[in-house]
Amino acid sequence: MKILSINSLFFSYAFLHLFVGALLLAFLKKTKNKSLQFIVYSCFSHATLYFLLVSRPSIPDLIGLTLPNFLSVYTLYFFYKALNNDLLDNQDKSTFNFYIFVFAIGYATSIYLISQTPYQAFTPLIVGLYQGAGNLIIARALLRLKKKTQSFFIQNMYLISVMITMLWITRAILSFFFEIRLAVDQTLINSLFFLVILLLVFVRVICFIGLHLDNSIQYQFRLEKYNGTLLQLVEEVKKVEGFAKGIEDGMLNVLNQLSKERDNETGNHIIRTQHFVRLIANRLDELGKFEIKQSEDWLNILFKAAPLHDIGKVGIPDNILLKNGRLSPVEWEVMKSHALIGERILSSMDADGQISSQIIKTAIEIAGSHHENWDGTGYPRGLSGKDIPQSARIMALADVYDALLSTRPYKKPWSYKETVNYIISLKGTKFDPDVVDAFIDLKAEFRLIRKQFKED
């Protein structure tokens, strides 16, 4: 009977892990995921480990015996960290990593030293017990997750980890009867054990990736149930752009769509206020009174953030939001909560609480503060003066201007003259004086925008 080539098996296994690791690495360039990041480390460690085993005849014994065993510690450690990426506080991580490093050095050195003595027959026993214990720890972590969820992937990873544990311990015991000394021993029983073990380890990695893909798909299904167009819009942006900037734009478009679907205002209101905001910001910059300039693309950032000013209305009940008439005092208090709701929605877009997108940061300012008044009589926090972000002060005027000129269930549209006079009369009370001055200089441009993007 022809014995399976152990080197061919190791080479194929190493190549598979290298390929999967490279694919995940490319994926992680577009998104941050600590768990998948540790799986990439584990894949590359596996690949390096088994490439070294294949190369053993051409490298010194010291390296050929110690480095693969050193890496075997880290392959299990990285997979365990992928399951528990928030296991330790920051202050404990460096200490824990140091202990792992010391253990890996000690384990690899002990295997090498024993292999050079008459007790080398115990080498497979030590390796088997270590691998069995390591995979048992992983199985225990998966068991905790299994109790919290009925995920097909977690259940399978748990069963696979138990099987791997049993196989390593069985190989350790049988090594005394079949004279197995090293991983590269070309014997039938050794080849069969590694064939099954390596196949199970690879399937476990695939299950882990499948778990994250499954979670992503389920999350998108939940979003699609909330708004039928969400998934389609995100997919369209991904197809057109294919890069992080496109994905960010798609998310903004989705939020804009959600805002429009939950409001009785037209989409042109969003377009008009975008242009109003950009006009005022540009004029303030010309006058040397623009405070926001945090990047070279500041004008585009403000333009893209403006449509999200009323995103919080998605959390207002329909009977209040879409009421065909004036709101009662109680209803008005509920309606006013949309400012804080919008702020929370946008703030939750970053799981770590460290929002990197300047557009979202600006949108948070606008959503939470565009109903604040210069004299402190606004809501939700009663901010006044320059305590109100300038982006929100600009939006406050743009929003009121467009609302006064638009038809509402409870009012007729105002004339241009009435609207302009009203805004000027609130200079220094409701509106920032600098913003009103900029508006006065731009009255003609504002009127042209109203004509260009008129109501349907």
C-alpha positions as a Markdown table, in Angstrom:
| # | Residue | x | y | z |
|---|---|---|---|---|
| 1 | Met | 0.0 | 0.0 | 0.0 |
| 2 | Lys | 1.4 | 3.4 | -1.0 |
| 3 | Ile | 1.9 | 5.7 | 1.9 |
| 4 | Leu | 0.7 | 9.2 | 1.6 |
| 5 | Ser | 3.6 | 11.6 | 1.3 |
| 6 | Ile | 3.8 | 13.5 | 4.5 |
| 7 | Asn | 5.7 | 16.4 | 2.8 |
| 8 | Ser | 3.1 | 16.7 | 0.1 |
| 9 | Leu | 0.4 | 16.8 | 2.8 |
| 10 | Phe | 2.2 | 19.5 | 4.7 |
| 11 | Phe | 3.0 | 21.6 | 1.6 |
| 12 | Ser | -0.7 | 21.5 | 0.5 |
| 13 | Tyr | -1.9 | 22.4 | 4.0 |
| 14 | Ala | 0.6 | 25.3 | 4.2 |
| 15 | Phe | -0.4 | 26.6 | 0.8 |
| 16 | Leu | -4.1 | 26.5 | 1.7 |
| 17 | His | -3.5 | 28.5 | 4.9 |
| 18 | Leu | -1.3 | 31.0 | 3.0 |
| 19 | Phe | -4.1 | 31.4 | 0.4 |
| 20 | Val | -6.9 | 31.9 | 3.0 |
| 21 | Gly | -4.7 | 34.3 | 5.0 |
| 22 | Ala | -3.9 | 36.4 | 1.9 |
| 23 | Leu | -7.6 | 36.6 | 1.0 |
| 24 | Leu | -8.6 | 37.7 | 4.5 |
| 25 | Leu | -5.7 | 40.2 | 4.6 |
| 26 | Ala | -7.1 | 41.8 | 1.4 |
| 27 | Phe | -10.6 | 41.8 | 3.0 |
| 28 | Leu | -9.3 | 43.5 | 6.1 |
| 29 | Lys | -7.9 | 46.4 | 4.1 |
| 30 | Lys | -11.5 | 47.5 | 3.6 |
| 31 | Thr | -12.9 | 46.8 | 7.1 |
| 32 | Lys | -11.6 | 46.4 | 10.6 |
| 33 | Asn | -12.3 | 43.1 | 12.4 |
| 34 | Lys | -10.0 | 42.1 | 15.3 |
| 35 | Ser | -11.2 | 38.5 | 15.3 |
| 36 | Leu | -10.5 | 38.0 | 11.6 |
| 37 | Gln | -7.2 | 39.8 | 12.1 |
| 38 | Phe | -6.1 | 37.1 | 14.6 |
| 39 | Ile | -7.3 | 34.4 | 12.2 |
| 40 | Val | -5.0 | 35.9 | 9.5 |
| 41 | Tyr | -2.1 | 35.6 | 12.0 |
| 42 | Ser | -3.1 | 32.0 | 12.8 |
| 43 | Cys | -3.2 | 31.2 | 9.0 |
| 44 | Phe | 0.2 | 32.7 | 8.3 |
| 45 | Ser | 1.7 | 30.9 | 11.4 |
| 46 | His | 0.3 | 27.6 | 10.2 |
| 47 | Ala | 1.7 | 28.2 | 6.7 |
| 48 | Thr | 5.1 | 29.1 | 8.0 |
| 49 | Leu | 5.1 | 26.1 | 10.4 |
| 50 | Tyr | 4.4 | 23.5 | 7.8 |
| 51 | Phe | 6.6 | 25.1 | 5.2 |
| 52 | Leu | 9.4 | 24.7 | 7.7 |
| 53 | Leu | 8.5 | 21.1 | 8.3 |
| 54 | Val | 8.7 | 20.4 | 4.6 |
| 55 | Ser | 12.1 | 22.2 | 4.5 |
| 56 | Arg | 13.6 | 20.3 | 7.4 |
| 57 | Pro | 16.1 | 18.3 | 5.4 |
| 58 | Ser | 17.7 | 21.5 | 4.2 |
| 59 | Ile | 17.8 | 23.5 | 7.5 |
| 60 | Pro | 19.7 | 22.9 | 10.8 |
| 61 | Asp | 18.0 | 20.6 | 13.3 |
| 62 | Leu | 18.0 | 23.4 | 15.9 |
| 63 | Ile | 15.8 | 25.5 | 13.7 |
| 64 | Gly | 13.8 | 22.6 | 12.2 |
| 65 | Leu | 12.8 | 21.3 | 15.6 |
| 66 | Thr | 12.4 | 24.5 | 17.7 |
| 67 | Leu | 10.8 | 27.1 | 15.3 |
| 68 | Pro | 7.9 | 24.9 | 14.2 |
| 69 | Asn | 7.1 | 24.1 | 17.8 |
| 70 | Phe | 7.4 | 27.7 | 18.8 |
| 71 | Leu | 4.9 | 28.6 | 16.0 |
| 72 | Ser | 2.5 | 25.9 | 17.1 |
| 73 | Val | 2.0 | 27.7 | 20.3 |
| 74 | Tyr | 1.1 | 30.9 | 18.5 |
| 75 | Thr | -1.2 | 29.2 | 16.0 |
| 76 | Leu | -3.4 | 28.1 | 18.9 |
| 77 | Tyr | -3.0 | 31.4 | 20.8 |
| 78 | Phe | -4.1 | 33.4 | 17.7 |
| 79 | Phe | -7.1 | 31.3 | 17.2 |
| 80 | Tyr | -8.0 | 31.5 | 20.9 |
| 81 | Lys | -7.6 | 35.3 | 20.7 |
| 82 | Ala | -9.9 | 35.4 | 17.6 |
| 83 | Leu | -12.6 | 33.9 | 19.8 |
| 84 | Asn | -11.8 | 36.2 | 22.8 |
| 85 | Asn | -10.4 | 39.4 | 21.2 |
| 86 | Asp | -11.6 | 41.5 | 24.2 |
| 87 | Leu | -10.3 | 38.9 | 26.8 |
| 88 | Leu | -7.8 | 41.2 | 28.5 |
| 89 | Asp | -7.7 | 44.8 | 29.5 |
| 90 | Asn | -5.0 | 46.9 | 27.8 |
| 91 | Gln | -2.8 | 46.9 | 30.9 |
| 92 | Asp | -2.8 | 43.1 | 31.0 |
| 93 | Lys | -2.1 | 42.5 | 27.3 |
| 94 | Ser | 1.6 | 43.1 | 27.4 |
| 95 | Thr | 2.1 | 40.9 | 30.4 |
| 96 | Phe | 0.0 | 38.1 | 28.9 |
| 97 | Asn | 1.8 | 38.3 | 25.6 |
| 98 | Phe | 5.1 | 38.1 | 27.4 |
| 99 | Tyr | 4.0 | 34.9 | 29.2 |
| 100 | Ile | 2.9 | 33.4 | 25.9 |
| 101 | Phe | 6.3 | 34.2 | 24.4 |
| 102 | Val | 8.2 | 32.7 | 27.3 |
| 103 | Phe | 6.0 | 29.6 | 27.2 |
| 104 | Ala | 6.6 | 29.2 | 23.4 |
| 105 | Ile | 10.4 | 29.5 | 23.9 |
| 106 | Gly | 10.3 | 27.0 | 26.8 |
| 107 | Tyr | 8.1 | 24.5 | 25.0 |
| 108 | Ala | 10.1 | 24.6 | 21.8 |
| 109 | Thr | 13.4 | 24.3 | 23.6 |
| 110 | Ser | 12.3 | 21.4 | 25.8 |
| 111 | Ile | 11.1 | 19.5 | 22.7 |
| 112 | Tyr | 14.5 | 20.0 | 21.1 |
| 113 | Leu | 16.5 | 19.0 | 24.2 |
| 114 | Ile | 14.4 | 15.9 | 24.7 |
| 115 | Ser | 14.8 | 14.9 | 21.1 |
| 116 | Gln | 18.6 | 14.9 | 21.6 |
| 117 | Thr | 18.5 | 12.4 | 24.5 |
| 118 | Pro | 17.6 | 8.7 | 24.9 |
| 119 | Tyr | 14.1 | 9.8 | 25.9 |
| 120 | Gln | 13.2 | 11.2 | 22.5 |
| 121 | Ala | 10.4 | 8.6 | 22.3 |
| 122 | Phe | 8.5 | 10.8 | 24.7 |
| 123 | Thr | 8.6 | 13.8 | 22.2 |
| 124 | Pro | 5.3 | 12.8 | 20.5 |
| 125 | Leu | 3.7 | 12.4 | 23.9 |
| 126 | Ile | 4.6 | 15.9 | 25.0 |
| 127 | Val | 3.5 | 17.3 | 21.6 |
| 128 | Gly | 0.2 | 15.4 | 21.8 |
| 129 | Leu | -0.5 | 16.5 | 25.3 |
| 130 | Tyr | 0.3 | 20.1 | 24.5 |
| 131 | Gln | -1.8 | 20.1 | 21.3 |
| 132 | Gly | -4.6 | 18.3 | 23.1 |
| 133 | Ala | -4.6 | 20.7 | 26.0 |
| 134 | Gly | -4.5 | 23.7 | 23.7 |
| 135 | Asn | -7.4 | 22.5 | 21.6 |
| 136 | Leu | -9.3 | 21.6 | 24.7 |
| 137 | Ile | -9.0 | 25.2 | 25.9 |
| 138 | Ile | -10.3 | 26.4 | 22.5 |
| 139 | Ala | -13.2 | 23.8 | 22.8 |
| 140 | Arg | -14.0 | 25.3 | 26.2 |
| 141 | Ala | -14.2 | 28.8 | 24.9 |
| 142 | Leu | -16.4 | 27.6 | 22.1 |
| 143 | Leu | -18.7 | 25.8 | 24.6 |
| 144 | Arg | -19.2 | 29.2 | 26.3 |
| 145 | Leu | -20.2 | 30.7 | 23.0 |
| 146 | Lys | -22.3 | 27.7 | 22.2 |
| 147 | Lys | -24.5 | 28.3 | 25.3 |
| 148 | Lys | -25.2 | 31.8 | 24.1 |
| 149 | Thr | -26.1 | 31.1 | 20.5 |
| 150 | Gln | -27.3 | 28.2 | 18.3 |
| 151 | Ser | -25.0 | 29.1 | 15.5 |
| 152 | Phe | -24.3 | 26.2 | 13.2 |
| 153 | Phe | -20.7 | 27.3 | 12.8 |
| 154 | Ile | -20.0 | 27.5 | 16.6 |
| 155 | Gln | -21.5 | 24.1 | 17.2 |
| 156 | Asn | -19.3 | 22.6 | 14.4 |
| 157 | Met | -16.1 | 24.4 | 15.6 |
| 158 | Tyr | -16.8 | 23.0 | 19.1 |
| 159 | Leu | -17.2 | 19.4 | 17.9 |
| 160 | Ile | -14.1 | 19.8 | 15.6 |
| 161 | Ser | -12.0 | 21.1 | 18.5 |
| 162 | Val | -13.0 | 18.1 | 20.7 |
| 163 | Met | -12.2 | 15.7 | 17.9 |
| 164 | Ile | -8.8 | 17.4 | 17.3 |
| 165 | Thr | -8.1 | 17.1 | 21.0 |
| 166 | Met | -8.9 | 13.4 | 21.0 |
| 167 | Leu | -6.8 | 12.8 | 17.9 |
| 168 | Trp | -3.7 | 14.4 | 19.2 |
| 169 | Ile | -3.9 | 12.5 | 22.5 |
| 170 | Thr | -4.5 | 9.2 | 20.6 |
| 171 | Arg | -1.5 | 9.9 | 18.4 |
| 172 | Ala | 0.6 | 10.6 | 21.5 |
| 173 | Ile | -0.4 | 7.2 | 23.0 |
| 174 | Leu | 0.0 | 5.2 | 19.7 |
| 175 | Ser | 3.4 | 6.8 | 19.1 |
| 176 | Phe | 4.9 | 4.2 | 21.5 |
| 177 | Phe | 3.4 | 1.3 | 19.5 |
| 178 | Phe | 4.2 | 2.5 | 16.0 |
| 179 | Glu | 7.5 | 4.2 | 16.7 |
| 180 | Ile | 6.4 | 7.7 | 15.7 |
| 181 | Arg | 9.1 | 10.2 | 16.7 |
| 182 | Leu | 8.7 | 13.3 | 14.5 |
| 183 | Ala | 5.9 | 15.0 | 12.6 |
| 184 | Val | 7.7 | 14.3 | 9.3 |
| 185 | Asp | 8.0 | 10.5 | 10.0 |
| 186 | Gln | 6.9 | 8.8 | 6.8 |
| 187 | Thr | 4.6 | 6.1 | 8.3 |
| 188 | Leu | 1.1 | 5.2 | 7.4 |
| 189 | Ile | -0.4 | 5.8 | 10.9 |
| 190 | Asn | 1.4 | 9.2 | 11.2 |
| 191 | Ser | 0.3 | 10.3 | 7.7 |
| 192 | Leu | -3.3 | 9.3 | 8.4 |
| 193 | Phe | -3.4 | 11.1 | 11.8 |
| 194 | Phe | -2.0 | 14.3 | 10.2 |
| 195 | Leu | -4.3 | 14.1 | 7.2 |
| 196 | Val | -7.4 | 14.0 | 9.5 |
| 197 | Ile | -6.0 | 16.5 | 12.1 |
| 198 | Leu | -5.0 | 19.1 | 9.5 |
| 199 | Leu | -8.2 | 18.7 | 7.6 |
| 200 | Leu | -10.2 | 19.4 | 10.7 |
| 201 | Val | -8.0 | 22.4 | 11.7 |
| 202 | Phe | -8.6 | 23.9 | 8.2 |
| 203 | Val | -12.3 | 23.2 | 8.4 |
| 204 | Arg | -12.4 | 25.0 | 11.8 |
| 205 | Val | -10.8 | 28.0 | 10.2 |
| 206 | Ile | -13.3 | 28.0 | 7.4 |
| 207 | Cys | -16.2 | 27.7 | 10.0 |
| 208 | Phe | -14.8 | 30.7 | 11.8 |
| 209 | Ile | -14.8 | 32.8 | 8.7 |
| 210 | Gly | -18.3 | 31.4 | 7.8 |
| 211 | Leu | -19.5 | 32.5 | 11.3 |
| 212 | His | -18.5 | 36.1 | 10.6 |
| 213 | Leu | -19.9 | 36.1 | 7.1 |
| 214 | Asp | -23.1 | 34.6 | 8.5 |
| 215 | Asn | -23.3 | 37.3 | 11.2 |
| 216 | Ser | -22.8 | 40.0 | 8.6 |
| 217 | Ile | -25.5 | 38.6 | 6.4 |
| 218 | Gln | -28.0 | 38.3 | 9.3 |
| 219 | Tyr | -27.2 | 41.9 | 10.2 |
| 220 | Gln | -27.9 | 43.1 | 6.7 |
| 221 | Phe | -31.2 | 41.1 | 6.7 |
| 222 | Arg | -32.3 | 42.9 | 9.8 |
| 223 | Leu | -31.5 | 46.3 | 8.2 |
| 224 | Glu | -33.4 | 45.2 | 5.1 |
| 225 | Lys | -36.4 | 44.4 | 7.2 |
| 226 | Tyr | -36.3 | 47.9 | 8.6 |
| 227 | Asn | -35.9 | 49.5 | 5.2 |
| 228 | Gly | -36.5 | 47.5 | 2.1 |
| 229 | Thr | -34.0 | 49.6 | 0.1 |
| 230 | Leu | -31.0 | 49.5 | 2.4 |
| 231 | Leu | -29.3 | 46.4 | 1.1 |
| 232 | Gln | -29.9 | 47.3 | -2.5 |
| 233 | Leu | -28.4 | 50.8 | -2.0 |
| 234 | Val | -25.3 | 49.4 | -0.2 |
| 235 | Glu | -24.7 | 46.8 | -2.9 |
| 236 | Glu | -25.1 | 49.4 | -5.6 |
| 237 | Val | -22.5 | 51.6 | -4.0 |
| 238 | Lys | -20.1 | 48.6 | -3.5 |
| 239 | Lys | -20.5 | 47.7 | -7.2 |
| 240 | Val | -19.8 | 51.2 | -8.4 |
| 241 | Glu | -17.1 | 52.3 | -6.0 |
| 242 | Gly | -15.6 | 49.1 | -4.6 |
| 243 | Phe | -13.5 | 51.1 | -2.1 |
| 244 | Ala | -13.9 | 52.4 | 1.4 |
| 245 | Lys | -14.8 | 55.9 | 0.2 |
| 246 | Gly | -17.6 | 54.4 | -1.9 |
| 247 | Ile | -18.9 | 52.4 | 1.1 |
| 248 | Glu | -18.9 | 55.5 | 3.3 |
| 249 | Asp | -20.9 | 57.4 | 0.6 |
| 250 | Gly | -23.3 | 54.5 | 0.4 |
| 251 | Met | -23.9 | 54.5 | 4.1 |
| 252 | Leu | -24.6 | 58.2 | 4.0 |
| 253 | Asn | -27.0 | 57.7 | 1.1 |
| 254 | Val | -28.8 | 54.9 | 3.0 |
| 255 | Leu | -29.1 | 57.2 | 6.0 |
| 256 | Asn | -30.4 | 60.0 | 3.8 |
| 257 | Gln | -32.9 | 57.6 | 2.3 |
| 258 | Leu | -34.1 | 56.5 | 5.7 |
| 259 | Ser | -34.5 | 60.1 | 6.7 |
| 260 | Lys | -36.6 | 60.9 | 3.6 |
| 261 | Glu | -38.7 | 57.8 | 4.0 |
| 262 | Arg | -39.6 | 58.8 | 7.5 |
| 263 | Asp | -40.4 | 62.5 | 6.8 |
| 264 | Asn | -43.2 | 64.4 | 5.0 |
| 265 | Glu | -40.7 | 66.7 | 3.4 |
| 266 | Thr | -39.5 | 66.2 | -0.2 |
| 267 | Gly | -36.0 | 65.0 | -1.2 |
| 268 | Asn | -35.5 | 68.4 | -2.7 |
| 269 | His | -35.5 | 69.9 | 0.8 |
| 270 | Ile | -32.3 | 67.9 | 1.5 |
| 271 | Ile | -30.7 | 69.0 | -1.7 |
| 272 | Arg | -31.6 | 72.7 | -1.2 |
| 273 | Thr | -30.3 | 72.8 | 2.4 |
| 274 | Gln | -27.1 | 71.1 | 1.3 |
| 275 | His | -26.5 | 74.0 | -1.2 |
| 276 | Phe | -27.6 | 76.6 | 1.3 |
| 277 | Val | -25.1 | 75.3 | 3.9 |
| 278 | Arg | -22.3 | 75.2 | 1.4 |
| 279 | Leu | -23.0 | 78.8 | 0.2 |
| 280 | Ile | -23.0 | 80.1 | 3.8 |
| 281 | Ala | -19.9 | 78.2 | 4.8 |
| 282 | Asn | -18.0 | 79.5 | 1.7 |
| 283 | Arg | -19.1 | 83.1 | 2.4 |
| 284 | Leu | -18.0 | 82.8 | 6.1 |
| 285 | Asp | -14.6 | 81.6 | 4.9 |
| 286 | Glu | -14.3 | 84.5 | 2.6 |
| 287 | Leu | -15.1 | 86.8 | 5.5 |
| 288 | Gly | -12.5 | 85.0 | 7.7 |
| 289 | Lys | -15.2 | 83.8 | 10.1 |
| 290 | Phe | -15.3 | 80.1 | 9.3 |
| 291 | Glu | -14.4 | 78.0 | 12.3 |
| 292 | Ile | -14.8 | 74.4 | 11.0 |
| 293 | Lys | -11.8 | 74.2 | 8.7 |
| 294 | Gln | -10.3 | 70.9 | 9.9 |
| 295 | Ser | -9.3 | 69.4 | 6.6 |
| 296 | Glu | -8.6 | 70.4 | 3.0 |
| 297 | Asp | -12.0 | 68.9 | 2.0 |
| 298 | Trp | -14.0 | 70.8 | 4.6 |
| 299 | Leu | -16.6 | 72.2 | 2.2 |
| 300 | Asn | -17.4 | 68.7 | 0.8 |
| 301 | Ile | -17.5 | 67.3 | 4.3 |
| 302 | Leu | -20.1 | 69.8 | 5.4 |
| 303 | Phe | -22.1 | 69.3 | 2.1 |
| 304 | Lys | -22.3 | 65.5 | 2.7 |
| 305 | Ala | -23.1 | 65.8 | 6.4 |
| 306 | Ala | -25.9 | 68.3 | 6.0 |
| 307 | Pro | -28.6 | 65.9 | 4.7 |
| 308 | Leu | -28.4 | 63.9 | 8.0 |
| 309 | His | -29.6 | 66.8 | 10.1 |
| 310 | Asp | -33.1 | 65.2 | 10.7 |
| 311 | Ile | -32.0 | 61.5 | 10.7 |
| 312 | Gly | -33.3 | 61.3 | 14.2 |
| 313 | Lys | -36.9 | 61.5 | 12.9 |
| 314 | Val | -36.7 | 57.7 | 12.2 |
| 315 | Gly | -37.3 | 57.3 | 15.9 |
| 316 | Ile | -40.4 | 59.4 | 16.1 |
| 317 | Pro | -43.8 | 57.6 | 15.9 |
| 318 | Asp | -45.7 | 57.9 | 12.7 |
| 319 | Asn | -48.8 | 59.4 | 14.3 |
| 320 | Ile | -46.7 | 62.4 | 15.4 |
| 321 | Leu | -44.2 | 62.7 | 12.6 |
| 322 | Leu | -46.7 | 62.5 | 9.8 |
| 323 | Lys | -49.6 | 64.3 | 11.6 |
| 324 | Asn | -51.6 | 66.4 | 9.2 |
| 325 | Gly | -51.8 | 69.5 | 11.5 |
| 326 | Arg | -50.1 | 71.2 | 14.4 |
| 327 | Leu | -48.7 | 69.1 | 17.2 |
| 328 | Ser | -50.0 | 69.3 | 20.8 |
| 329 | Pro | -47.6 | 70.3 | 23.5 |
| 330 | Val | -47.0 | 66.6 | 24.5 |
| 331 | Glu | -46.5 | 65.7 | 20.9 |
| 332 | Trp | -44.1 | 68.5 | 20.4 |
| 333 | Glu | -41.9 | 67.3 | 23.3 |
| 334 | Val | -41.7 | 63.9 | 21.6 |
| 335 | Met | -40.9 | 65.5 | 18.3 |
| 336 | Lys | -38.0 | 67.5 | 19.8 |
| 337 | Ser | -36.4 | 64.3 | 20.9 |
| 338 | His | -35.4 | 63.6 | 17.3 |
| 339 | Ala | -32.2 | 65.8 | 17.8 |
| 340 | Leu | -30.8 | 63.5 | 20.4 |
| 341 | Ile | -32.0 | 60.4 | 18.6 |
| 342 | Gly | -30.2 | 61.5 | 15.5 |
| 343 | Glu | -27.0 | 62.1 | 17.5 |
| 344 | Arg | -27.2 | 58.6 | 19.0 |
| 345 | Ile | -27.8 | 56.9 | 15.7 |
| 346 | Leu | -24.8 | 58.6 | 14.1 |
| 347 | Ser | -22.6 | 58.1 | 17.1 |
| 348 | Ser | -23.3 | 54.3 | 17.1 |
| 349 | Met | -21.9 | 53.9 | 13.6 |
| 350 | Asp | -18.5 | 53.2 | 15.1 |
| 351 | Ala | -18.3 | 50.1 | 17.4 |
| 352 | Asp | -15.2 | 51.3 | 19.2 |
| 353 | Gly | -16.5 | 54.8 | 19.9 |
| 354 | Gln | -13.6 | 56.3 | 17.9 |
| 355 | Ile | -15.3 | 57.7 | 14.8 |
| 356 | Ser | -12.7 | 58.3 | 12.0 |
| 357 | Ser | -15.1 | 59.8 | 9.4 |
| 358 | Gln | -15.1 | 63.6 | 9.5 |
| 359 | Ile | -18.4 | 63.5 | 7.7 |
| 360 | Ile | -20.1 | 61.5 | 10.5 |
| 361 | Lys | -18.5 | 63.7 | 13.2 |
| 362 | Thr | -19.9 | 66.8 | 11.5 |
| 363 | Ala | -23.3 | 65.1 | 11.0 |
| 364 | Ile | -23.4 | 64.3 | 14.7 |
| 365 | Glu | -22.8 | 68.0 | 15.5 |
| 366 | Ile | -25.5 | 69.1 | 13.1 |
| 367 | Ala | -28.1 | 66.5 | 14.1 |
| 368 | Gly | -27.8 | 67.1 | 17.8 |
| 369 | Ser | -27.5 | 70.9 | 17.7 |
| 370 | His | -29.3 | 72.4 | 14.7 |
| 371 | His | -32.3 | 73.4 | 16.9 |
| 372 | Glu | -30.1 | 75.3 | 19.4 |
| 373 | Asn | -30.6 | 79.0 | 19.4 |
| 374 | Trp | -27.8 | 81.7 | 19.6 |
| 375 | Asp | -29.4 | 83.1 | 22.8 |
| 376 | Gly | -29.7 | 79.7 | 24.5 |
| 377 | Thr | -33.5 | 79.2 | 24.1 |
| 378 | Gly | -33.3 | 76.2 | 21.8 |
| 379 | Tyr | -33.2 | 72.5 | 22.4 |
| 380 | Pro | -32.1 | 69.8 | 23.3 |
| 381 | Arg | -29.4 | 71.2 | 25.6 |
| 382 | Gly | -30.0 | 74.9 | 25.6 |
| 383 | Leu | -26.6 | 75.7 | 24.2 |
| 384 | Ser | -25.8 | 79.3 | 23.3 |
| 385 | Gly | -23.3 | 81.4 | 21.3 |
| 386 | Lys | -20.2 | 79.6 | 20.1 |
| 387 | Asp | -20.9 | 76.6 | 22.4 |
| 388 | Ile | -23.1 | 75.6 | 19.5 |
| 389 | Pro | -21.0 | 74.0 | 16.7 |
| 390 | Gln | -20.8 | 76.3 | 13.8 |
| 391 | Ser | -21.9 | 73.6 | 11.4 |
| 392 | Ala | -25.2 | 73.4 | 13.4 |
| 393 | Arg | -25.5 | 77.2 | 13.5 |
| 394 | Ile | -25.3 | 77.3 | 9.7 |
| 395 | Met | -27.8 | 74.4 | 9.3 |
| 396 | Ala | -30.3 | 76.1 | 11.7 |
| 397 | Leu | -30.7 | 79.1 | 9.3 |
| 398 | Ala | -30.7 | 77.0 | 6.1 |
| 399 | Asp | -33.4 | 74.6 | 7.6 |
| 400 | Val | -35.7 | 77.4 | 8.8 |
| 401 | Tyr | -35.3 | 79.4 | 5.5 |
| 402 | Asp | -36.4 | 76.4 | 3.4 |
| 403 | Ala | -39.1 | 75.4 | 5.8 |
| 404 | Leu | -40.7 | 78.8 | 5.8 |
| 405 | Leu | -40.8 | 78.9 | 2.0 |
| 406 | Ser | -42.3 | 75.3 | 1.8 |
| 407 | Thr | -45.9 | 74.2 | 2.1 |
| 408 | Arg | -46.7 | 72.2 | 5.2 |
| 409 | Pro | -50.0 | 70.5 | 6.3 |
| 410 | Tyr | -50.4 | 73.2 | 9.0 |
| 411 | Lys | -49.3 | 76.3 | 7.0 |
| 412 | Lys | -49.0 | 78.0 | 3.6 |
| 413 | Pro | -45.6 | 78.9 | 2.2 |
| 414 | Trp | -44.2 | 82.3 | 3.2 |
| 415 | Ser | -43.1 | 84.9 | 0.6 |
| 416 | Tyr | -39.4 | 85.5 | 0.0 |
| 417 | Lys | -39.7 | 89.0 | 1.5 |
| 418 | Glu | -41.4 | 87.7 | 4.6 |
| 419 | Thr | -38.9 | 84.9 | 5.0 |
| 420 | Val | -35.8 | 87.2 | 4.6 |
| 421 | Asn | -37.2 | 89.8 | 7.0 |
| 422 | Tyr | -38.1 | 87.2 | 9.6 |
| 423 | Ile | -34.5 | 85.7 | 9.5 |
| 424 | Ile | -32.9 | 89.1 | 9.7 |
| 425 | Ser | -35.2 | 90.0 | 12.7 |
| 426 | Leu | -33.8 | 87.0 | 14.6 |
| 427 | Lys | -30.2 | 87.9 | 14.2 |
| 428 | Gly | -28.5 | 87.6 | 17.5 |
| 429 | Thr | -31.4 | 85.7 | 19.1 |
| 430 | Lys | -32.2 | 82.6 | 17.2 |
| 431 | Phe | -29.4 | 82.8 | 14.7 |
| 432 | Asp | -25.7 | 83.5 | 14.8 |
| 433 | Pro | -25.1 | 87.1 | 13.7 |
| 434 | Asp | -22.2 | 86.1 | 11.4 |
| 435 | Val | -24.4 | 83.5 | 9.7 |
| 436 | Val | -27.2 | 86.0 | 9.1 |
| 437 | Asp | -24.7 | 88.5 | 7.6 |
| 438 | Ala | -23.5 | 85.8 | 5.2 |
| 439 | Phe | -27.1 | 85.0 | 4.4 |
| 440 | Ile | -27.9 | 88.6 | 3.6 |
| 441 | Asp | -25.0 | 88.7 | 1.1 |
| 442 | Leu | -26.4 | 85.5 | -0.5 |
| 443 | Lys | -30.1 | 86.2 | -0.8 |
| 444 | Ala | -30.1 | 86.1 | -4.6 |
| 445 | Glu | -28.2 | 82.8 | -4.7 |
| 446 | Phe | -30.6 | 81.3 | -2.1 |
| 447 | Arg | -33.5 | 82.2 | -4.3 |
| 448 | Leu | -31.9 | 80.7 | -7.4 |
| 449 | Ile | -31.4 | 77.4 | -5.6 |
| 450 | Arg | -35.1 | 77.4 | -4.6 |
| 451 | Lys | -36.0 | 77.8 | -8.2 |
| 452 | Gln | -33.5 | 75.2 | -9.5 |
| 453 | Phe | -34.7 | 72.5 | -7.0 |
| 454 | Lys | -38.3 | 73.5 | -6.7 |
| 455 | Glu | -41.0 | 71.3 | -5.1 |
| 456 | Asp | -42.3 | 68.4 | -7.2 |
